[in-house]
XYZ file of C-alpha atoms in Angstrom:
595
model
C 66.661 11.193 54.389
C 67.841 14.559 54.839
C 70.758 15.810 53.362
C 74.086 15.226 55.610
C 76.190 18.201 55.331
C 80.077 18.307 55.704
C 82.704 21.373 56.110
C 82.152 24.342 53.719
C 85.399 25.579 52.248
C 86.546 28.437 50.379
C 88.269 27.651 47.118
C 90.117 30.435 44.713
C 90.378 30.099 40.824
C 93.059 32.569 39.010
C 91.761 34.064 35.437
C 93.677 36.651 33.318
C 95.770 37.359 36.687
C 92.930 37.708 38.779
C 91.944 35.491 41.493
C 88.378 34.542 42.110
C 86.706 32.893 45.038
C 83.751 30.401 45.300
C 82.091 28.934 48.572
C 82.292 25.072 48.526
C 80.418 22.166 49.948
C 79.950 18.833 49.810
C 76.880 16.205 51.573
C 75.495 13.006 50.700
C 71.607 12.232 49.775
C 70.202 8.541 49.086
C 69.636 7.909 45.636
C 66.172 6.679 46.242
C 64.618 9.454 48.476
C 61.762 6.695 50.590
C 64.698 5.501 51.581
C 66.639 6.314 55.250
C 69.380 4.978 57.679
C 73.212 5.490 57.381
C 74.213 1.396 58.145
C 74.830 -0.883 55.401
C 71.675 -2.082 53.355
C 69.865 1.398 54.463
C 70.342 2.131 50.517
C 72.912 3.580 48.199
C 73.663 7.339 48.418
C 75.620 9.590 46.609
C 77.814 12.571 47.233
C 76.133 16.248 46.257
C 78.817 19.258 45.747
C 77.353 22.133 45.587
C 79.410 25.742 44.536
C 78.288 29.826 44.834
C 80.748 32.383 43.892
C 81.508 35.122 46.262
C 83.652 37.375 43.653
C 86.837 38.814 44.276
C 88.464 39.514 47.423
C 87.356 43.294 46.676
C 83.556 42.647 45.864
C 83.491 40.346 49.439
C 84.704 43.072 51.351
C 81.924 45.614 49.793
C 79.660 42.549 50.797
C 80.475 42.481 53.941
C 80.750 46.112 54.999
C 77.358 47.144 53.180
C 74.310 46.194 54.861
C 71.098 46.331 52.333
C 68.790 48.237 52.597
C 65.216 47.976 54.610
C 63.246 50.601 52.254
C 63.643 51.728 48.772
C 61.670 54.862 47.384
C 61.944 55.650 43.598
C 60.938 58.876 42.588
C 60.807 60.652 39.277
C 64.190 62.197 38.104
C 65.161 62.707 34.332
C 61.979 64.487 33.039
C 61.236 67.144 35.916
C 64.817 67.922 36.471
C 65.342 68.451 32.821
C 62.088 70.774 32.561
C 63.385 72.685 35.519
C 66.418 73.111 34.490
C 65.311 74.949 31.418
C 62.557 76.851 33.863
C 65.798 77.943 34.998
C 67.341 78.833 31.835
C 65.147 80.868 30.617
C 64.249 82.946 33.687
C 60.453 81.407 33.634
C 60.074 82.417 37.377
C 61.444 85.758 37.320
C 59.468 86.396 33.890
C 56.105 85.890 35.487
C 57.266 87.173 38.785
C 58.003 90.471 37.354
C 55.125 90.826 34.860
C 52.585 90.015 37.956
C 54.601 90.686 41.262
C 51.789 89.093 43.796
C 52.128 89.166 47.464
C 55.665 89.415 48.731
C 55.228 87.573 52.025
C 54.202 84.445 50.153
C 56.537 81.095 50.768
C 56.474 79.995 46.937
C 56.253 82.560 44.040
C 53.752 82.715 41.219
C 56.270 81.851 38.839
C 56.634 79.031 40.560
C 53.490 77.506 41.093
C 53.258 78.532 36.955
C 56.461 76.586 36.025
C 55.441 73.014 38.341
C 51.989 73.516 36.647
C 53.888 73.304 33.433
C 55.997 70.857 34.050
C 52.924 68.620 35.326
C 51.399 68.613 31.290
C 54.523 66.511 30.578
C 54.064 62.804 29.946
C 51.850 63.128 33.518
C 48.702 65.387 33.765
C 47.495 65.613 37.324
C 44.500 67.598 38.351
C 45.513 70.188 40.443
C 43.439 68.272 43.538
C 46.041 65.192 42.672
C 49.442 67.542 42.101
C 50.823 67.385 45.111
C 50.563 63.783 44.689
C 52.825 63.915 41.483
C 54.934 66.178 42.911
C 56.385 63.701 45.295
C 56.760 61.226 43.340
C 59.314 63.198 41.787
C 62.930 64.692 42.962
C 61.712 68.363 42.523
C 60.470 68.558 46.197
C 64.390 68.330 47.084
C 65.699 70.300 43.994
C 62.706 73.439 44.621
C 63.110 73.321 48.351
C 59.239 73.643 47.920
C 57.102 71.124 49.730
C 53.858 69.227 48.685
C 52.064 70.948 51.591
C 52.736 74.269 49.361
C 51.287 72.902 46.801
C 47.268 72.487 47.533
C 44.924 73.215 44.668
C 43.761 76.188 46.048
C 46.910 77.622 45.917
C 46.824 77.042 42.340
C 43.591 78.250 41.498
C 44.725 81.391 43.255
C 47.891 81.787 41.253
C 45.974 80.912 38.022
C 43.277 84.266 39.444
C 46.092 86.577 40.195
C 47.427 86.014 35.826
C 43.742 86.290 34.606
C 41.352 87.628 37.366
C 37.475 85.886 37.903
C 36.401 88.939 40.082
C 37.726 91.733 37.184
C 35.723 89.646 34.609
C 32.530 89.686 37.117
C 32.749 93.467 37.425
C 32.690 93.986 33.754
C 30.203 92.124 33.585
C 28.495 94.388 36.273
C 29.340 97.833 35.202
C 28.370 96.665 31.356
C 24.945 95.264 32.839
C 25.584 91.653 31.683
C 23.463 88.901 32.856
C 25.626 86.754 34.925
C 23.640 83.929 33.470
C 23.522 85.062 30.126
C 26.048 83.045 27.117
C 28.388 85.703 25.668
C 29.699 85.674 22.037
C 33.487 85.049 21.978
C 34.029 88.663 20.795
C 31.915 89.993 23.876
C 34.059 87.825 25.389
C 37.394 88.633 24.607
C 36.178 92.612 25.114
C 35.602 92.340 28.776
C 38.449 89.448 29.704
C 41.639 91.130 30.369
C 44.592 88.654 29.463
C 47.330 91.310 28.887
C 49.542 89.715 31.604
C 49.986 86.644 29.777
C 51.095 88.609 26.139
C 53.259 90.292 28.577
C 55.004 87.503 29.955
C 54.897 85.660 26.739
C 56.466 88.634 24.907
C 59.221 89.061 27.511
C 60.138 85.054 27.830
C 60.316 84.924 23.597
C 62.579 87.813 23.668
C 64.794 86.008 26.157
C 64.444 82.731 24.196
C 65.337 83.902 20.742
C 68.505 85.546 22.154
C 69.412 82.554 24.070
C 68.827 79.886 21.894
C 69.724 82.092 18.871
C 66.711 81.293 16.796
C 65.690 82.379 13.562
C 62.465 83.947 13.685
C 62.035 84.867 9.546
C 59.975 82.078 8.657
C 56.708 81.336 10.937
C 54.034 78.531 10.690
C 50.559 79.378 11.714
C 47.309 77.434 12.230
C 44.799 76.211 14.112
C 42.952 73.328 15.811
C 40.375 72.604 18.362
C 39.709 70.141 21.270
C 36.269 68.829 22.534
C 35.439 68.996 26.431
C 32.899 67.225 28.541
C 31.604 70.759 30.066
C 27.824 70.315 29.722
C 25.671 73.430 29.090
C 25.035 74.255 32.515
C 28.405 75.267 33.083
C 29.420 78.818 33.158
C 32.315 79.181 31.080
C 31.404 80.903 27.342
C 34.767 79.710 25.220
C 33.789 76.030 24.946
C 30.989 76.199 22.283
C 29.100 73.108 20.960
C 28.844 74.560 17.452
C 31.771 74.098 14.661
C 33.532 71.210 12.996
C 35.796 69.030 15.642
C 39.197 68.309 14.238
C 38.714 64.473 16.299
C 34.617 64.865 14.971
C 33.508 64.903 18.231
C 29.960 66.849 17.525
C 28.236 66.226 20.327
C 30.977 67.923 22.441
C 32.068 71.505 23.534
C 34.766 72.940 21.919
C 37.830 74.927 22.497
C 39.662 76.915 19.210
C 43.666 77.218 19.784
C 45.195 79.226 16.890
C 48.825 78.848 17.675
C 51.918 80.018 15.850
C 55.471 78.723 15.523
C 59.136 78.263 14.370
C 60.536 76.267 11.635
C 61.891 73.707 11.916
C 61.867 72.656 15.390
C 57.837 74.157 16.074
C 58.724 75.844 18.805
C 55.787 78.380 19.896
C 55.804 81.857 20.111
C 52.308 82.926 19.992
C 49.012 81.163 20.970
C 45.138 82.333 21.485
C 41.924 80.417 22.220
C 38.618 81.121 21.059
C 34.975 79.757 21.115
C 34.460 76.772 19.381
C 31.875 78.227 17.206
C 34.373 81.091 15.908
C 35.551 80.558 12.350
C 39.086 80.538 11.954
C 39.152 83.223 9.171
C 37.686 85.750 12.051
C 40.873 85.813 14.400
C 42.768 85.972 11.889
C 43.582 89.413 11.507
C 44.077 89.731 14.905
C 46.371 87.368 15.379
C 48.411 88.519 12.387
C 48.933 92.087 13.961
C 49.811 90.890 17.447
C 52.088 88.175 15.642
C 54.076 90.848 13.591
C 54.583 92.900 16.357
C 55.974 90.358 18.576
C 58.320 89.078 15.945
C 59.540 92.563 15.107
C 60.345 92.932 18.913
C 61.927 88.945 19.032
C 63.753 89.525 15.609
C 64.877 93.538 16.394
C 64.349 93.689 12.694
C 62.277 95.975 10.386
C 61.925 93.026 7.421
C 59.010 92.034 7.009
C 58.729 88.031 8.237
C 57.689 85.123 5.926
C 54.206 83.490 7.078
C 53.221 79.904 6.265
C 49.258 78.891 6.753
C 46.835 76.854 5.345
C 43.908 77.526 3.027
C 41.305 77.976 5.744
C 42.279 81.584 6.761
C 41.863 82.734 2.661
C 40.484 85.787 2.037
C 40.311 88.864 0.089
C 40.659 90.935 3.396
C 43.356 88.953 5.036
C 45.730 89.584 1.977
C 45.243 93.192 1.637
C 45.852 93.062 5.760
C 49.042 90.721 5.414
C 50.461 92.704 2.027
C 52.288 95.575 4.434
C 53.081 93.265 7.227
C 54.718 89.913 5.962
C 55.398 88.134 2.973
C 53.546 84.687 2.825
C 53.229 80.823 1.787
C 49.631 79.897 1.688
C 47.386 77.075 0.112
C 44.532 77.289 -2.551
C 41.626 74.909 -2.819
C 42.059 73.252 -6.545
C 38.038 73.321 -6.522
C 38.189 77.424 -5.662
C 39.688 77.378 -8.798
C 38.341 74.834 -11.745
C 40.703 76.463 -14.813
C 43.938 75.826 -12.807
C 42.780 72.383 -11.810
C 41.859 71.723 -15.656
C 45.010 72.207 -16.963
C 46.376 69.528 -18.489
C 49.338 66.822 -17.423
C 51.067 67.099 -19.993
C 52.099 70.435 -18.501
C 53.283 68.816 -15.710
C 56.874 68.361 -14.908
C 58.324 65.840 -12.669
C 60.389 67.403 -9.249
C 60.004 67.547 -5.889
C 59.933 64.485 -3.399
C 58.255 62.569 -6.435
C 55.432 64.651 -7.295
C 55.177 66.695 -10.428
C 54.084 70.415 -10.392
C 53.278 72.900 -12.646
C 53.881 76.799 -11.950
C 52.691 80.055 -13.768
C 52.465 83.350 -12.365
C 48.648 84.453 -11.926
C 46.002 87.247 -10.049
C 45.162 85.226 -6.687
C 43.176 87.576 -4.657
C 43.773 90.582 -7.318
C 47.355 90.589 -6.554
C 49.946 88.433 -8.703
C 51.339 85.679 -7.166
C 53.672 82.614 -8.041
C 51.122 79.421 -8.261
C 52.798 75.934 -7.761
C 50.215 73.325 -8.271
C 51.782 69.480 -7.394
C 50.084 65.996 -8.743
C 50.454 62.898 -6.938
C 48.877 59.862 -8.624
C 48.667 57.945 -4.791
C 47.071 61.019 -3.407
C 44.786 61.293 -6.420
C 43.520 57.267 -5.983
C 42.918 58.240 -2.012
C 41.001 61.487 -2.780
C 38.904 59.400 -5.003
C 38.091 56.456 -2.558
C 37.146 59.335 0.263
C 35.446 61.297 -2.379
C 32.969 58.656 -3.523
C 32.316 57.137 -0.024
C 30.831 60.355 1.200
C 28.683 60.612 -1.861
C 27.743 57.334 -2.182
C 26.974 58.168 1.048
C 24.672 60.762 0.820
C 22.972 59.463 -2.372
C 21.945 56.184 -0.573
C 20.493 57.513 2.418
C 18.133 60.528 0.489
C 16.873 57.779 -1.658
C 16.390 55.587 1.149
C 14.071 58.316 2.628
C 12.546 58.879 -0.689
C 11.238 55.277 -1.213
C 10.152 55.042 2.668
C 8.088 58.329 2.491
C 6.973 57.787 -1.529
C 3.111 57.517 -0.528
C 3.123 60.973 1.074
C 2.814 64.164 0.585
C 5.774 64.612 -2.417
C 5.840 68.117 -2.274
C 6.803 68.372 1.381
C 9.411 65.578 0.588
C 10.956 67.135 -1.856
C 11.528 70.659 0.183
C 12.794 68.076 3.138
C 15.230 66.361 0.627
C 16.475 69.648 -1.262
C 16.884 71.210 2.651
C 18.877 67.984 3.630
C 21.329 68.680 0.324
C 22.158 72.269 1.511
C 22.654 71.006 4.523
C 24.758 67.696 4.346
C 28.661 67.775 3.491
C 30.760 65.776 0.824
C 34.237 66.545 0.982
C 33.486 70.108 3.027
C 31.508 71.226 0.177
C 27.485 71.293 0.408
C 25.896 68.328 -0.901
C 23.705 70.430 -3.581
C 26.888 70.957 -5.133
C 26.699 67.277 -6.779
C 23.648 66.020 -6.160
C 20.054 66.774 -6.999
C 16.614 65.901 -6.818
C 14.548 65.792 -10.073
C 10.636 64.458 -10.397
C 9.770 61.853 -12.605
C 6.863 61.195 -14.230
C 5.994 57.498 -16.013
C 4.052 57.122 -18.862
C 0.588 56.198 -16.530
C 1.449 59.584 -14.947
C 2.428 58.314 -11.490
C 4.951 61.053 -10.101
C 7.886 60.156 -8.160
C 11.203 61.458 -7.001
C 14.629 60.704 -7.016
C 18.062 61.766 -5.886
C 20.486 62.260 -9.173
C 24.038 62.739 -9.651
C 25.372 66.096 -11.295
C 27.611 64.438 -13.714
C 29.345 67.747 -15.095
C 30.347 69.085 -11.779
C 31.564 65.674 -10.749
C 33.514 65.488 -13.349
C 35.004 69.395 -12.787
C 35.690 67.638 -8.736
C 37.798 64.626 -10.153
C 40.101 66.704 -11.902
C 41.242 68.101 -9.085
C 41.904 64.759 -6.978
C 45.542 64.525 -6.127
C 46.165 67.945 -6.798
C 46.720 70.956 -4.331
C 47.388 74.387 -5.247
C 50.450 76.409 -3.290
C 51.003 80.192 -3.371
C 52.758 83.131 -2.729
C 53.550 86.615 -2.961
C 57.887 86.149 -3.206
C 58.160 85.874 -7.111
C 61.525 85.222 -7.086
C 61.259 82.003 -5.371
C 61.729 78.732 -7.664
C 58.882 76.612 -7.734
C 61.014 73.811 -5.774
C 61.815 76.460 -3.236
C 58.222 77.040 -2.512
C 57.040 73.371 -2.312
C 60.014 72.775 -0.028
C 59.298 75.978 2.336
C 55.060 75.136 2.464
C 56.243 71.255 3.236
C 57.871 72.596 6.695
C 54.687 73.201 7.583
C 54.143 69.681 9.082
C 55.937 70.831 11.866
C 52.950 72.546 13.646
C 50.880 69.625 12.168
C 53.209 67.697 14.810
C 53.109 69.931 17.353
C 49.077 69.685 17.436
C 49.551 66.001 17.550
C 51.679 66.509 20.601
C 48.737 68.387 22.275
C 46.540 65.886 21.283
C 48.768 63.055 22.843
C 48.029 62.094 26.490
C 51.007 60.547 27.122
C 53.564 63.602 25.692
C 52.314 67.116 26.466
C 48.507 66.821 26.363
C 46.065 69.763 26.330
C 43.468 67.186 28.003
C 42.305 66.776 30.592
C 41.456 70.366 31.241
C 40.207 70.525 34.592
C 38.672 74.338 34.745
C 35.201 75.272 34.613
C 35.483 79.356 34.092
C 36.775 81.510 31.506
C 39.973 82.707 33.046
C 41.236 79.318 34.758
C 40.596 78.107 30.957
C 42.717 80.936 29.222
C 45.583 80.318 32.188
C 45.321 76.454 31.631
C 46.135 76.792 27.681
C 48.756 79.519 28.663
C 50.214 76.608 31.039
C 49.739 73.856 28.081
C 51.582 76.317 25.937
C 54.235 76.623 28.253
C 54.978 72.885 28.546
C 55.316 72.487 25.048
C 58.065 75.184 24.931
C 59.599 73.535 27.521
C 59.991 69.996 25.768
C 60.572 71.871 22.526
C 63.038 73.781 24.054
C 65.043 70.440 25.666
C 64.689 68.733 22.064
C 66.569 71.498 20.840
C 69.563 71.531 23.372
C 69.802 67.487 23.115
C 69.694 67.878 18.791
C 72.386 70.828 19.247
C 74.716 68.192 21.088
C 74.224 65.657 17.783
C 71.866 63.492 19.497
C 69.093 62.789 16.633
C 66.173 62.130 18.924
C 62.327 62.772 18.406
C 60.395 64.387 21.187
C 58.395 61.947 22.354
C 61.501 59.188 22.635
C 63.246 62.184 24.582
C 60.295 62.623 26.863
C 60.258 58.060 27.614
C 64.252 58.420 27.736
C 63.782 60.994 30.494
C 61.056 59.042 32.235
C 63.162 56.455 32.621
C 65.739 57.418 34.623
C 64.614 57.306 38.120
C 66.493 57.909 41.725
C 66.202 55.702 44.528
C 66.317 56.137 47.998
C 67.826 53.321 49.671
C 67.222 53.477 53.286
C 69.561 50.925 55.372
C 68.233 52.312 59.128
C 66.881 55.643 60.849
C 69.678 57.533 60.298
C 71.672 56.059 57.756
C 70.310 56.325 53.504
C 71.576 57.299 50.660
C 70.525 58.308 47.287
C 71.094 56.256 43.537
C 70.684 56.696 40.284
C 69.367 54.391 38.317
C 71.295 52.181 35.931
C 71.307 54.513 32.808
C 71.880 53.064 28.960
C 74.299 54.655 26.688
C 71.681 56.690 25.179
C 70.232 57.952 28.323
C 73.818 58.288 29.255
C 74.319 60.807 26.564
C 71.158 62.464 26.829
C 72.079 63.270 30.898
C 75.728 64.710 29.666
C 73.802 67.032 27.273
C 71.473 68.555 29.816
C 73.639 68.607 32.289
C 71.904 66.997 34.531
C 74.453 66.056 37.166
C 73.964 69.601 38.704
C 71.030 67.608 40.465
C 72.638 64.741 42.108
C-alpha cells in the first residue's frame, strides 16, 4: 500500500530568542507492507510523521530568492596568485623586459611568458605543449589579462631563444669551424654559448630583492648537485654527459651539474650555473667564486669581504689561495685526508654542541693556519661502520668469487684483471686498492693460487675516523661552538636541492628541452621558481606564521575559486571555504587584491 499523505504544515520552535522553522507531515503506511485496502480487516496501519528543517525566516528567504547553479568551474587560485603577486613585487617582468627588450608590437612580453613559465615549476610541471592547459585551470588568465591562445609552445620556445639564442650558438660554431655533429667539452662549451642576459637579469632582480626584502647577504652557502635525464646519445645537446657520479646513482643516465649558491637561513638563491655532467665540481669552482663575490659586493654595496660555507668536495690548494683575497670561509675536511687528526685520542674530546663532542686546535690546512673543529658522534660512528663494511664485504666477496670461478686459468692474466678491478671499484669513495689486495699463495705441493686479502693496518687507520668529520676555517677568532653552529646552517641548501628534486614542490624534472640554450633557460626558469616560493615563505614567516615550504605550497593549492554559473548571463565567482590557517596565510599575502 502506498503511503497516504495528509496536509504539510509549517511549525516554528524558539531557541536562545530565535525562532526556527521545520516543514511537517504526517501519512499512514500498513504495518505489514503485502498488505492493502483502507476498510476494516484490510490490516493495521500506523501513522508516519515525518520533519525537515527549513532554517530561519532569513536563511528561507536566501532559499528562495537564489536559484543554484547549472555549472560549476573550479580553477586554481592560492598558489598562482601568490607567485604572481611576488612576480609583481619584485619587478620580474620589467627586469627581463629591460635586460632583453624583444619586439615591441608583441601582445604578451618576454617577462611574461618567463614569469608563467616559472610559476608552472610550482607543485605542477607542464610541458610547454600542455601549458596552456594549466594555465586555465588556474585564475591567472583573468588576473594577466593574457589568454591561453597566447600561450602556445612555440611562443615559448621563442621567448626561451630570444634570453639564450640557438642561431648565435650555430654561428660560433660556424665561424670557429665546429662540426655541427661533433660532442663539445663543457669548457668549449661554455666559450661559444653566450648566457650574459641571464647574469644580467639575475644580477639586477638580486639587487632589487636584497633591498626589498632587506636580506643579509654576509654569510653564503654554496654547493652542488646533479640530475639524470633520459636524453639518449643521439641527441644534440653537449651539457647532459653520461660520465660522473649521480647524486640519485642513476649511471646509466645523462647528467646535468647545477652548482647553486644561497642565503642563510631561509636558502634563498642568488647565483646558479650548470655544467656537463662529466665536469668535476672542483673545476667551476673558481669561476663561480669570482662571479659570486662580485655579485654580492654589488647586492651587499659593501667592500667586506663575505663569509662562504661549502663542502669538502671543492678542496684544494688552488681554490684557497683564490678564496684568501675574496671571502673568508667555513669548509669541511675529509678525517681520512688527514690520519694524525683523526688519531687523536677521545680523551681529548670535550662534550658541546647539539650532543656531539669536538675537539679544536689551530693547525696548517692548505699551508695557511686555520681553526680545526673536529666533532664525534658515537650514532654516526656505528652507521659509518655498517656502510663501511657492506661495501667491502662487498667487494671482497665478489673478487674472490671470480677468483675461484676462473682458478684453472691462466693466473697471471687473473691477477692483472683482479688488481685492475681494485683500482677501479669504490668503497666509501675511496679506490678499492686502498684496503684490499691480492697476494699468491703457494701450498706445500706447490699448487699456486690467489686470493683477495684485507689490508688490516689501513683498515684500522679508516675506523678511526668513523663518526668523525673535520670542520675548518680561516676566522680564528671564532669559538669552536660558533663554527659548528655556522657550518650546521648549511642544511639549508641541502633542503633546497631536495626541493628541486621533489616533483610535487618545485621540481627541476621533467626537463623538456633537447638543445643547449632551451636547457640553460629551463634551469634559469627552475631557478626562478624556487626564488619565488622562497621568497613567499619568507613574507608568510615575517607575519609569525611558522610554516615549511612545502605545507605553504599544499595550503596554497588548496584554496580554489569557483565559478558558479546559474544561466547565460547571470554567474558569479566564490572562494572556497578557507581554514583558519589558510585564512591567515591569505591575510599575509594579501591576497584579496585578486578577488
Amino acid at each position: 500500500m502506498k503511503p497516504q499523505p495528509m496536509n504539510g504544515r509549517i511549525v516554528s520552535a524558539k531557541r536562545n530568542g530565535k525562532t526556527y522553522y521545520s516543514y511537517m507531515r504526517t501519512y499512514r503506511v500498513k504495518i505489514d507492507s503485502n498488505q492493502q485496502g483502507k476498510t476494516r480487516g484490510s490490516g493495521k496501519s500506523k501513522v508516519v510523521t515525518e520533519s525537515y528543517y527549513l532554517g530561519t525566516a532569513e536563511m528561507i528567504l536566501e532559499k528562495l530568492t537564489h536559484e543554484k547553479p547549472v555549472e560549476i568551474y573550479n580553477k586554481a587560485f592560492g598558489l598562482p596568485c601568490a607567485l604572481w603577486k611576488m612576480v609583481q613585487e619584485i619587478g620580474l617582468i620589467d627586469i627581463v623586459n629591460r635586460v632583453v627588450p624583444g619586439k615591441r608590437d608583441r601582445q604578451v612580453s618576454l617577462g611574461e611568458y618567463i614569469a608563467i613559465a616559472a610559476i608552472n615549476q610550482v607543485g605542477h610541471t607542464a610541458s610547454k605543449r600542455a601549458l596552456a592547459k594549466w594555465y586555465e585551470s588556474t585564475v591567472l588568465p583573468r588576473i594577466t589579462g593574457i589568454s591561453k591562445e597566447q600561450l602556445s609552445s612555440q611562443h615559448f620556445w621563442n621567448a626561451f631563444d630570444e634570453i639564450v639564442s640557438e642561431q648565435a650558438l650555430q654561428d660560433k660554431k660556424i665561424k670557429e669551424k665546429i662540426q655541427e655533429t661533433r660532442k663539445l667539452e663543457f669548457e668549449e662549451l661554455e666559450r661559444i654559448l653566450d648566457d650574459s642576459r641571464i647574469e644580467a637579469i639575475e644580477e639586477e632582480l638580486w639587487q632589487v630583492v636584497a633591498k626589498k626584502f632587506d636580506l643579509c647577504a654576509d654569510v653564503i652557502l654554496y654547493d652542488a648537485t646533479n640530475f639524470y635525464t633520459f636524453m639518449d646519445e643521439c641527441t644534440a645537446a653537449n651539457i647532459p654527459q653520461r660520465c660522473g657520479s649521480n647524486k640519485q646513482k642513476r649511471f646509466d643516465k645523462r647528467q646535468i651539474g647545477l652548482a647553486l649558491a644561497v642565503l642563510r637561513p631561509w636558502g634563498i638563491p642568488i647565483f646558479h650555473q650548470i655544467y656537463g655532467g662529466q665536469t668535476n665540481e672542483q673545476c667551476l669552482f673558481t669561476t663561480v667564486i669570482s662571479t659570486l663575490v662580485n655579485r654580492y659586493h654589488k647586492i651587499a654595496g659593501s667592500a667586506k669581504k663575505p663569509v662562504l660555507i661549502f663542502d669538502q668536495g671543492s678542496n684544494s690548494q688552488e681554490h684557497f689561495d683564490t678564496l684568501s683575497d675574496k671571502v673568508h670561509f667555513i669548509a669541511a675536511l675529509s678525517p681520512s685526508d688527514y690520519p694524525h687528526l683523526a688519531a687523536i685520542p677521545m680523551k681529548e674530546y670535550k662534550d658541546g654542541y647539539r650532543g656531539e663532542k669536538y675537539y679544536s686546535q689551530k693547525s696548517q690546512i692548505y699551508q695557511r693556519e686555520a681553526l680545526v673543529v673536529m666533532t664525534f658522534s658515537e650514532p654516526h660512528k656505528k652507521r659509518d661502520h655498517r656502510a663501511f663494511r657492506k661495501q667491502l664485504e662487498k667487494v671482497y666477496n665478489a673478487l674472490n668469487t671470480k677468483i675461484r670461478k676462473h682458478s684453472t686459468g691462466n693466473l697471471d692474466e687473473l691477477k692483472q684483471e683482479i688488481q685492475y678491478s681494485l683500482g677501479s671499484m669504490k668503497i666509501s669513495s675511496a679506490k678499492a686498492s686502498e684496503y684490499l689486495e691480492i697476494k699468491d699463495n703457494v701450498s706445500g705441493g706447490g699448487i699456486r693460487s690467489l686470493k683477495v686479502v684485507c689490508k688490516r693496518a689501513e683498515l684500522a687507520r679508516k675506523r678511526l675516523t668513523f663518526g668523525k668529520r673535520i670542520i675548518f676555517t680561516d676566522m680564528l677568532e671564532l669559538s669552536p661552538e660558533a663554527v659548528l653552529r655556522e657550518y650546521q646552517g648549511k642544511q639549508v641548501i641541502e633542503d633546497d636541492f631536495k626541493i628541486l628534486k621533489d616533483r610535487q614542490y618545485v621540481s627541476f624534472w621533467p626537463m623538456y628541452h633537447w638543445t643547449d640554450t632551451k636547457i640553460r633557460v629551463h634551469s634559469f626558469v627552475t631557478v626562478l621558481a624556487l626564488l619565488l616560493v622562497k621568497l613567499v615563505e619568507f613574507q608568510v614567516r615575517a607575519h609569525g606564521l611558522q610554516i615549511s615550504g612545502k605545507a605553504l605550497v599544499n595550503e596554497l593549492q588548496d584554496m580554489t575559486e569557483s565559478l558558479l554559473v546559474y544561466n547565460p548571463k547571470d554567474a558569479e565567482r566564490k572562494l572556497c571555504t578557507l581554514t583558519t590557517n589558510q585564512k591567515e596565510i591569505f591575510s599575509a599575502l594579501g591576497l584579496e587584491s585578486f578577488l
